[in-house]
Coordinates of C-alpha atoms and ligand atoms in Angstrom, one line a residue:
M1 CA 110.1 66.7 101.3
S2 CA 107.6 66.0 98.7
E3 CA 104.5 68.2 98.8
K4 CA 101.5 66.5 100.4
S5 CA 98.0 66.9 99.1
F6 CA 96.0 69.5 100.8
L7 CA 93.4 66.8 101.7
T8 CA 96.2 65.1 103.7
K9 CA 97.7 68.3 105.1
V10 CA 94.5 69.5 106.8
V11 CA 94.1 66.3 108.7
H12 CA 97.6 66.4 110.1
A13 CA 98.4 70.1 110.2
G14 CA 100.0 71.2 113.5
E15 CA 100.2 67.6 114.7
D16 CA 103.2 66.8 116.9
T17 CA 102.9 63.4 118.6
T18 CA 106.2 63.9 120.4
K19 CA 104.2 66.4 122.6
H20 CA 101.1 66.0 124.7
E21 CA 101.7 62.3 125.5
G22 CA 101.1 61.5 121.8
A23 CA 97.5 62.7 122.0
L24 CA 96.1 62.9 118.4
S25 CA 93.7 65.5 119.6
V26 CA 95.7 68.3 121.1
P27 CA 94.6 68.8 124.8
I28 CA 92.9 72.0 125.9
Y29 CA 95.3 73.6 128.3
N30 CA 93.1 75.8 130.5
A31 CA 96.1 77.1 132.6
S32 CA 96.4 80.9 132.7
T33 CA 99.9 80.6 134.3
F34 CA 102.8 78.1 134.1
A35 CA 105.3 77.4 136.8
F36 CA 109.1 77.6 136.3
T37 CA 111.7 75.3 137.9
D38 CA 113.7 78.3 139.2
A39 CA 114.3 82.0 138.8
D40 CA 116.7 81.6 135.9
E41 CA 114.3 79.6 133.9
G42 CA 111.6 82.2 134.6
R43 CA 113.9 84.9 133.3
A44 CA 114.8 82.9 130.2
I45 CA 111.2 82.1 129.2
H46 CA 110.1 85.7 129.9
N47 CA 112.8 87.0 127.7
Y48 CA 112.1 84.4 124.9
E49 CA 115.6 83.0 125.3
K50 CA 114.0 79.6 126.0
P51 CA 110.8 78.3 124.5
G52 CA 108.0 77.8 127.0
Y53 CA 104.8 79.3 128.3
F54 CA 104.3 81.7 131.2
Y55 CA 101.0 83.5 131.0
G56 CA 97.7 82.9 129.3
R57 CA 97.5 86.1 127.3
L58 CA 100.9 85.5 125.8
G59 CA 100.4 81.9 124.5
N60 CA 99.4 78.4 125.4
P61 CA 100.1 75.0 123.9
T62 CA 96.6 74.6 122.4
Q63 CA 96.9 78.0 120.8
E64 CA 100.3 77.2 119.5
A65 CA 99.1 74.0 117.8
L66 CA 96.4 76.0 116.0
E67 CA 99.0 78.6 114.9
N68 CA 101.3 75.9 113.6
A69 CA 98.4 74.2 111.7
V70 CA 97.3 77.4 109.9
A71 CA 100.9 78.4 109.2
E72 CA 101.4 75.0 107.5
L73 CA 98.3 75.4 105.4
E74 CA 99.2 78.9 104.3
N75 CA 102.9 78.1 103.7
G76 CA 104.0 80.6 106.3
E77 CA 106.8 80.5 108.9
S78 CA 104.6 81.2 111.9
G79 CA 101.3 82.7 113.0
I80 CA 99.2 84.0 115.8
A81 CA 95.7 83.0 116.8
F82 CA 93.3 85.8 118.0
A83 CA 89.9 86.0 119.7
S84 CA 88.3 87.2 116.4
G85 CA 89.1 88.1 112.8
M86 CA 88.9 91.8 113.8
A87 CA 91.4 91.2 116.7
A88 CA 93.8 89.9 114.1
I89 CA 93.1 92.8 111.7
S90 CA 93.4 95.5 114.3
A91 CA 96.5 93.9 115.8
A92 CA 98.2 93.8 112.4
V93 CA 97.4 97.4 111.5
L94 CA 98.1 98.9 115.0
S95 CA 101.4 97.0 115.4
L96 CA 102.8 97.8 112.0
I97 CA 101.5 101.3 111.2
K98 CA 102.2 104.6 113.1
T99 CA 100.5 108.0 113.1
G100 CA 101.4 109.9 109.9
E101 CA 101.8 106.7 107.8
H102 CA 99.5 105.7 105.1
I103 CA 97.5 102.6 104.0
V104 CA 95.9 101.7 100.7
A105 CA 92.7 99.7 101.1
L106 CA 89.7 98.6 99.1
S107 CA 86.6 100.8 98.8
S108 CA 84.4 97.7 98.8
M109 CA 85.5 95.2 101.5
Y110 CA 84.3 93.6 104.8
S111 CA 82.4 96.5 106.3
T112 CA 84.0 96.4 109.8
S113 CA 87.5 96.4 108.3
S114 CA 86.4 99.6 106.4
M115 CA 85.1 101.1 109.6
L116 CA 88.3 100.3 111.4
F117 CA 90.3 102.0 108.7
Q118 CA 88.0 105.1 108.8
Q119 CA 88.2 105.2 112.6
I120 CA 92.0 105.1 112.8
S121 CA 92.3 107.8 110.2
E122 CA 90.0 110.1 112.3
D123 CA 91.4 109.1 115.7
L124 CA 95.1 108.3 115.1
R125 CA 95.8 110.2 111.8
I126 CA 96.8 107.0 110.1
F127 CA 95.8 108.0 106.6
V128 CA 93.9 105.6 104.4
T129 CA 93.1 105.8 100.6
F130 CA 90.2 103.6 99.5
I131 CA 90.6 102.4 95.9
D132 CA 88.9 100.1 93.4
A133 CA 91.1 97.1 93.9
T134 CA 89.9 95.2 90.8
D135 CA 92.6 97.2 88.9
S136 CA 96.0 96.7 90.6
E137 CA 97.3 100.0 89.0
N138 CA 95.1 101.8 91.5
Y139 CA 97.3 100.6 94.3
K140 CA 100.3 102.1 92.5
N141 CA 98.6 105.4 91.8
A142 CA 97.7 105.8 95.5
I143 CA 101.2 105.4 96.8
R144 CA 102.6 108.4 98.8
P145 CA 106.1 108.7 100.4
E146 CA 104.5 107.6 103.7
T147 CA 102.6 104.5 102.4
R148 CA 103.5 101.5 104.5
M149 CA 100.7 99.0 103.9
F150 CA 98.6 97.6 101.1
W151 CA 95.4 95.9 102.3
V152 CA 94.0 93.2 100.0
E153 CA 90.8 91.2 100.3
T154 CA 90.1 88.8 97.5
P155 CA 87.5 87.6 96.8
S156 CA 86.0 90.6 98.6
N157 CA 83.1 90.7 101.0
P158 CA 80.3 91.0 99.8
G159 CA 80.9 91.8 96.1
L160 CA 83.2 88.9 95.3
N161 CA 85.6 91.3 93.5
I162 CA 89.0 89.9 92.6
T163 CA 92.3 91.6 93.1
D164 CA 95.4 90.4 91.2
I165 CA 97.6 89.5 94.3
S166 CA 100.9 89.0 92.4
A167 CA 100.5 92.3 90.5
V168 CA 99.8 94.2 93.8
T169 CA 102.7 92.6 95.7
D170 CA 105.1 93.4 92.8
I171 CA 104.2 97.0 93.2
A172 CA 104.5 96.7 97.0
K173 CA 108.0 95.2 96.9
E174 CA 109.3 97.9 94.5
N175 CA 108.1 100.4 97.1
K176 CA 109.0 98.6 100.3
I177 CA 105.3 98.3 101.3
T178 CA 103.9 95.5 103.5
T179 CA 101.0 93.7 101.9
V180 CA 98.3 92.0 104.0
A181 CA 95.7 89.8 102.5
D182 CA 92.4 88.9 104.1
N183 CA 91.9 85.3 102.8
T184 CA 88.7 84.6 104.7
F185 CA 86.5 84.0 101.6
A186 CA 89.0 81.8 99.6
T187 CA 90.5 79.8 102.5
P188 CA 93.9 78.1 102.1
F189 CA 92.1 75.3 100.2
N190 CA 91.5 77.6 97.3
Q191 CA 94.2 80.3 97.5
N192 CA 97.6 80.9 99.3
P193 CA 98.4 84.7 99.3
L194 CA 101.8 84.2 100.8
D195 CA 102.8 82.2 97.8
L196 CA 101.6 85.1 95.6
G197 CA 103.9 87.5 97.4
T198 CA 102.0 89.0 100.4
D199 CA 103.8 89.4 103.7
L200 CA 100.9 88.5 105.9
V201 CA 97.6 86.7 105.5
I202 CA 94.7 86.9 107.9
H203 CA 91.5 84.9 108.4
S204 CA 88.3 85.3 110.3
A205 CA 88.5 81.7 111.6
T206 CA 84.9 82.3 112.7
K207 CA 84.0 81.5 109.1
Y208 CA 85.5 78.6 107.1
L209 CA 88.4 77.5 109.3
G210 CA 86.0 76.9 112.2
G211 CA 83.3 76.0 109.7
H212 CA 80.4 75.2 112.0
S213 CA 79.0 78.6 113.1
D214 CA 80.0 77.8 116.7
L215 CA 82.9 80.0 117.5
T216 CA 84.6 83.4 117.0
A217 CA 88.3 83.5 116.2
G218 CA 91.0 84.9 113.9
V219 CA 94.5 84.1 112.7
L220 CA 97.4 85.9 111.3
I221 CA 100.1 84.1 109.4
G222 CA 103.4 85.6 108.2
K223 CA 105.9 84.7 105.5
S224 CA 108.6 85.6 108.0
T225 CA 108.6 85.0 111.8
E226 CA 110.3 88.4 112.2
L227 CA 107.1 90.2 111.0
V228 CA 104.8 88.0 113.0
D229 CA 106.9 88.7 116.1
R230 CA 106.4 92.4 115.6
V231 CA 102.6 91.9 115.6
Y232 CA 103.0 89.6 118.7
K233 CA 104.9 92.1 120.8
K234 CA 102.4 94.9 120.3
G235 CA 99.2 93.3 119.0
V236 CA 99.1 90.3 121.4
K237 CA 101.1 91.4 124.4
L238 CA 99.8 95.0 124.6
L239 CA 96.4 94.9 123.0
G240 CA 95.6 91.5 124.4
G241 CA 93.3 90.0 121.8
G242 CA 94.6 86.4 121.9
I243 CA 92.4 83.3 121.5
A244 CA 91.1 81.2 124.4
P245 CA 92.4 77.6 124.5
Q246 CA 88.9 76.1 124.3
V247 CA 88.2 78.1 121.1
A248 CA 91.6 77.2 119.6
W249 CA 90.7 73.6 120.1
L250 CA 87.4 74.0 118.3
V251 CA 89.1 75.7 115.3
L252 CA 91.7 72.9 115.2
R253 CA 88.9 70.4 115.0
G254 CA 87.1 72.4 112.3
I255 CA 90.2 72.5 110.2
K256 CA 90.4 68.7 110.0
T257 CA 87.4 68.7 107.6
L258 CA 88.3 72.0 105.8
A259 CA 89.2 70.3 102.6
L260 CA 86.1 68.1 102.4
R261 CA 83.9 71.1 103.2
M262 CA 85.5 73.3 100.7
K263 CA 85.3 70.7 97.9
Q264 CA 81.6 70.5 98.5
D265 CA 81.2 74.3 98.9
N266 CA 83.1 74.9 95.6
E267 CA 81.0 72.4 93.7
N268 CA 77.7 73.6 95.2
A269 CA 78.4 77.3 94.8
Y270 CA 79.4 76.8 91.1
A271 CA 76.2 75.0 90.4
I272 CA 74.1 77.6 92.2
A273 CA 75.9 80.5 90.5
N274 CA 75.1 78.9 87.1
M275 CA 71.4 78.4 88.0
L276 CA 71.1 82.0 89.2
Q277 CA 72.8 83.3 86.1
S278 CA 70.2 81.8 83.8
H279 CA 67.2 82.7 86.1
P280 CA 64.9 85.5 84.7
K281 CA 64.4 87.1 88.2
V282 CA 68.1 87.5 88.7
K283 CA 69.7 90.7 87.3
E284 CA 73.4 89.9 87.9
V285 CA 75.5 87.2 89.6
F286 CA 78.9 87.7 91.2
Y287 CA 80.9 84.6 91.4
P288 CA 84.6 84.4 90.4
G289 CA 84.1 81.0 88.9
L290 CA 81.8 82.3 86.2
E291 CA 83.3 83.2 82.9
T292 CA 81.2 86.4 82.9
H293 CA 82.9 87.6 86.1
E294 CA 85.0 90.7 85.2
N295 CA 88.2 89.3 86.7
H296 CA 87.6 85.6 86.0
E297 CA 90.9 85.2 84.3
I298 CA 92.8 86.5 87.4
A299 CA 90.7 84.3 89.7
K300 CA 91.6 81.3 87.5
K301 CA 95.3 82.3 87.7
Q302 CA 95.5 82.6 91.5
M303 CA 92.8 80.3 92.9
R304 CA 92.5 76.5 92.8
G305 CA 88.7 76.7 93.4
F306 CA 86.3 79.6 93.6
G307 CA 84.8 79.2 97.0
G308 CA 81.4 78.9 98.6
M309 CA 80.3 82.6 98.5
V310 CA 77.9 83.8 95.8
S311 CA 76.3 87.3 95.5
F312 CA 73.5 88.2 93.2
D313 CA 71.2 91.0 92.5
V314 CA 67.4 90.6 92.4
G315 CA 66.6 94.2 91.6
G316 CA 65.4 96.3 94.6
I317 CA 64.9 96.4 98.4
E318 CA 61.5 94.8 98.2
E319 CA 62.6 92.0 95.9
G320 CA 65.6 91.3 98.1
K321 CA 63.4 91.1 101.2
R322 CA 60.9 88.8 99.4
L323 CA 63.6 86.5 98.3
I324 CA 65.2 85.9 101.8
N325 CA 61.8 85.8 103.5
N326 CA 60.7 82.9 101.2
T327 CA 63.6 80.5 101.5
K328 CA 62.9 77.5 103.6
L329 CA 66.2 75.6 103.7
C330 CA 68.5 78.6 103.6
S331 CA 68.5 80.6 106.9
I332 CA 68.5 84.4 107.1
A333 CA 71.7 85.1 109.0
T334 CA 74.8 87.2 108.8
S335 CA 78.2 85.5 109.0
L336 CA 79.3 82.8 106.5
G337 CA 81.5 79.8 106.0
G338 CA 79.5 77.3 108.1
V339 CA 78.2 73.9 107.0
E340 CA 74.7 75.3 106.6
T341 CA 73.6 77.6 103.8
I342 CA 72.7 81.1 105.0
L343 CA 71.9 84.3 103.1
Q344 CA 71.5 87.9 103.8
H345 CA 70.1 91.0 102.1
S346 CA 72.7 93.6 102.8
A347 CA 70.6 96.7 102.1
S348 CA 67.9 95.8 104.6
M349 CA 70.2 94.1 107.1
T350 CA 73.9 94.7 107.6
H351 CA 74.0 98.0 105.7
S352 CA 70.5 99.4 106.5
T353 CA 71.8 102.3 108.5
L354 CA 73.7 103.7 105.5
S355 CA 72.2 105.9 102.9
K356 CA 71.7 104.5 99.4
E357 CA 74.6 106.6 98.2
E358 CA 76.9 105.3 100.9
R359 CA 75.8 101.8 100.2
E360 CA 76.6 102.2 96.5
K361 CA 80.0 103.4 97.4
A362 CA 80.6 100.3 99.5
G363 CA 79.4 98.2 96.5
I364 CA 76.0 97.3 98.0
S365 CA 73.2 97.6 95.5
D366 CA 69.6 97.5 96.8
G367 CA 68.9 94.0 95.5
L368 CA 72.2 92.4 96.5
I369 CA 71.9 89.0 98.2
R370 CA 74.9 87.4 99.8
L371 CA 74.7 83.7 99.9
S372 CA 77.1 81.5 102.0
V373 CA 76.6 78.1 100.4
G374 CA 76.9 75.2 102.8
I375 CA 77.6 71.5 102.3
E376 CA 74.0 70.3 101.8
D377 CA 73.0 68.5 98.6
K378 CA 73.0 71.2 95.8
K379 CA 69.8 69.9 94.3
D380 CA 67.9 70.7 97.6
L381 CA 69.6 74.2 97.7
I382 CA 68.7 74.9 94.1
R383 CA 65.1 73.8 94.6
D384 CA 64.8 76.1 97.6
L385 CA 66.3 79.1 95.9
E386 CA 64.1 78.5 92.8
Q387 CA 60.9 78.4 94.8
A388 CA 61.9 81.6 96.6
L389 CA 62.8 83.3 93.4
E390 CA 59.3 82.5 92.1
K391 CA 57.9 84.7 94.9
V392 CA 60.1 87.7 94.1
Ligands
PLP1 C1 83.8 88.1 109.2 C2 85.0 88.7 108.5 C3 86.0 89.4 109.2 C4 85.9 89.7 110.7 O1 86.0 88.5 111.4 P1 85.4 88.3 112.9 O2 85.8 87.0 113.3 O3 83.9 88.5 112.7 O4 85.9 89.4 113.8 C5 87.0 89.9 108.5 N1 87.1 89.8 107.1 C6 86.2 89.1 106.4 C7 86.3 89.0 104.9 C8 85.1 88.6 107.1 O5 84.1 87.9 106.3

């Protein structure tokens, strides 16, 4: 089959008009339980010998449509939808890694993922080495006989650091290590980690896949169904973090405009990053699309576009607060990936409980602003940021 354009794929992903009476919008199946025709069918479906549904926690047709849609967009064999990005992340880690085994992860990454890794090393003795992932050799140097997983997040949250996915997965394959990529920032519009060699890709669907700041969800997609089934049997069945059908439907609807939104986000963010780079009040800009980004060449190699997230440094805590307090169009909010532009000042908001030293270790300088660029007109966004920068 010839490869369809991504613009076409997102509109039809997961669609199967032989099901659901041909409904073009997959119905929301609210059922928490499904009846069998007889005992033998009940046994066959429970034992996964026959396809079907039996209990809400374990799957539902609306959820399955979403899983098929994202699997198609990420070029994976199958996937699982979860109640949040963290439900997907914790299910992947706790299903695939045992006590005594070892994970290599980034020292600067989504803060709750970091906290999860720290917590499991304290509570479950799953060992984690945190590395600077901008150099793929650091993954290799951290390998121990018990290493089972490489965790990748590129571009990373909030520093927009880039990891060379192919280089890391080459090292992983030589050492029989499973690689998982958090592709939340890039989205499948800009980057497909499975095509670059990872075994699993996860998303916080709360962000770009949903795209409208109106839901919390996560997805996990695998190159092989065998690996996804391992996560399903423990991470979904036992840990119970599956998505609700109403939310699955909202994510499906969001995905239909993913390509349009990302096109606009890529364009807006690139323009804003360039404006910030030449602004006297801005010390440094972190955007993988800028030639000055330390791993711009790697970003160019593995991404089709550079995404809607831009970070920049305005100096110190007070400057950071003044900037966000003076924007009018851009809202002060955590989260990202919605149609509206939001920004946060990490040192005084999300990371305010950490010491300056701890913040620096996590890649958060005092003046760091994280901007999630929306789909508004870039001229309006630039004007708003410029007038706020005047007041810094
Ligand atoms: C938000 C986010 C998560 C967590 O997702 P939730 O839906 O909030 O649980 C994981 N990774 C990254 C990169 C994120 O931005």
